[in-house]
CSV table of C-alpha atoms in Angstrom, one decimal:
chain,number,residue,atom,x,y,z
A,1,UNK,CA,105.0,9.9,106.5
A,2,UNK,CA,107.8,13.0,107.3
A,3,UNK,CA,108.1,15.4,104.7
A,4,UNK,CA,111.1,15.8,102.8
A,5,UNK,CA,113.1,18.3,104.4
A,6,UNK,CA,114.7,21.4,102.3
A,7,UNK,CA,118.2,19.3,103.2
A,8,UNK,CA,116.7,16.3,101.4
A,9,UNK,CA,115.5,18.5,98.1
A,10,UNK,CA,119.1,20.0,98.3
A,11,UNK,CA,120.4,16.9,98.1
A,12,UNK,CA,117.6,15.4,95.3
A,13,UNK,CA,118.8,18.1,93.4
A,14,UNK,CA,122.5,17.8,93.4
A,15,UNK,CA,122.0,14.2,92.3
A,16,UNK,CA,119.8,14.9,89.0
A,17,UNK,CA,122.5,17.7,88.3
A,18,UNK,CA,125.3,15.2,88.5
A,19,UNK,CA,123.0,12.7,86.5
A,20,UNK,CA,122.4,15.1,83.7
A,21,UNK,CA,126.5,16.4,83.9
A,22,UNK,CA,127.9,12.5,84.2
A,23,UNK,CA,125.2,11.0,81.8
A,24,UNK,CA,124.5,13.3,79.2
A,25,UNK,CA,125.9,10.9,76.2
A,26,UNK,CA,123.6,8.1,77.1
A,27,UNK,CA,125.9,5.6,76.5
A,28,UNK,CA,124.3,2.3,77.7
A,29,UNK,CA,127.1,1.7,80.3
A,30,UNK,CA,126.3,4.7,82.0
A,31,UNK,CA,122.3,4.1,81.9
A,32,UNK,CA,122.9,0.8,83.3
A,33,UNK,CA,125.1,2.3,86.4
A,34,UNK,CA,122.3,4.8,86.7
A,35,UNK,CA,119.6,2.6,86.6
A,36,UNK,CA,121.9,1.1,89.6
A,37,UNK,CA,122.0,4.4,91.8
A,38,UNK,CA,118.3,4.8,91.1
A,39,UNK,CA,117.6,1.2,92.6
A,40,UNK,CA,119.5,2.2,95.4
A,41,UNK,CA,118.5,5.1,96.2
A,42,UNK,CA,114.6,4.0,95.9
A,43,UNK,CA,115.8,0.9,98.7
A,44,UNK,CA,117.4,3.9,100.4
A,45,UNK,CA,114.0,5.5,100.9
A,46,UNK,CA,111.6,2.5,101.5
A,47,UNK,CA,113.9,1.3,104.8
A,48,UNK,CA,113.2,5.0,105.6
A,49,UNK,CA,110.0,4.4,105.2
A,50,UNK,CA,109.5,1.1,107.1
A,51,UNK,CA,111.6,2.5,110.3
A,52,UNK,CA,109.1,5.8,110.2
A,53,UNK,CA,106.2,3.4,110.3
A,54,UNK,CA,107.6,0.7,112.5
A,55,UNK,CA,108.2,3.7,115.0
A,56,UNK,CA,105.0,5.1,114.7
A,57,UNK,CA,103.1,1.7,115.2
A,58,UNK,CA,105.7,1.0,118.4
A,59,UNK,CA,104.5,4.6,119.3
A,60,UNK,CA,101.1,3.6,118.8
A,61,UNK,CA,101.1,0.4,120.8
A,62,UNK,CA,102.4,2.3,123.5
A,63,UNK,CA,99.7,4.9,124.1
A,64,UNK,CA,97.2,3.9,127.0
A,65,UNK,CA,93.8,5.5,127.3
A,66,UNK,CA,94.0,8.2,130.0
A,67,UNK,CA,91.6,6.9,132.7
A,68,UNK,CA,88.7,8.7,133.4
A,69,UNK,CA,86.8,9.4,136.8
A,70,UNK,CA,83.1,10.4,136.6
């Protein structure tokens, strides 16, 4: 798994800022769209996921054992 990247953080951040700015009164409205972006977001990061570990297992599959001569 890649590690988040100082772009990514950047970005994490901006979002809880807005979060805490556009949902500060709690109304139930607004916790229900955030629960939304929050679904989203998690989907977001788990087809990441799958891709990264699809391409390393198509990486993997593709490696041959360097022949050896004695």
């Amino acid at each position: 798994i890649e590690p988040i990247s100082k772009d990514e953080m950047c970005k994490f951040q901006a979002l809880k800022d807005l979060v805490f700015k556009e949902y500060a009164d709690y109304s139930l409205q607004k916790l229900y769209n955030f629960n939304e972006l929050l679904i989203d977001t998690i989907h977001q990061l788990q087809f990441k996921q799958m891709a990264i570990q699809e391409l390393i297992a198509h990486r993997l599959d593709n490696i041959t054992p360097k022949e050896t001569t004695n």
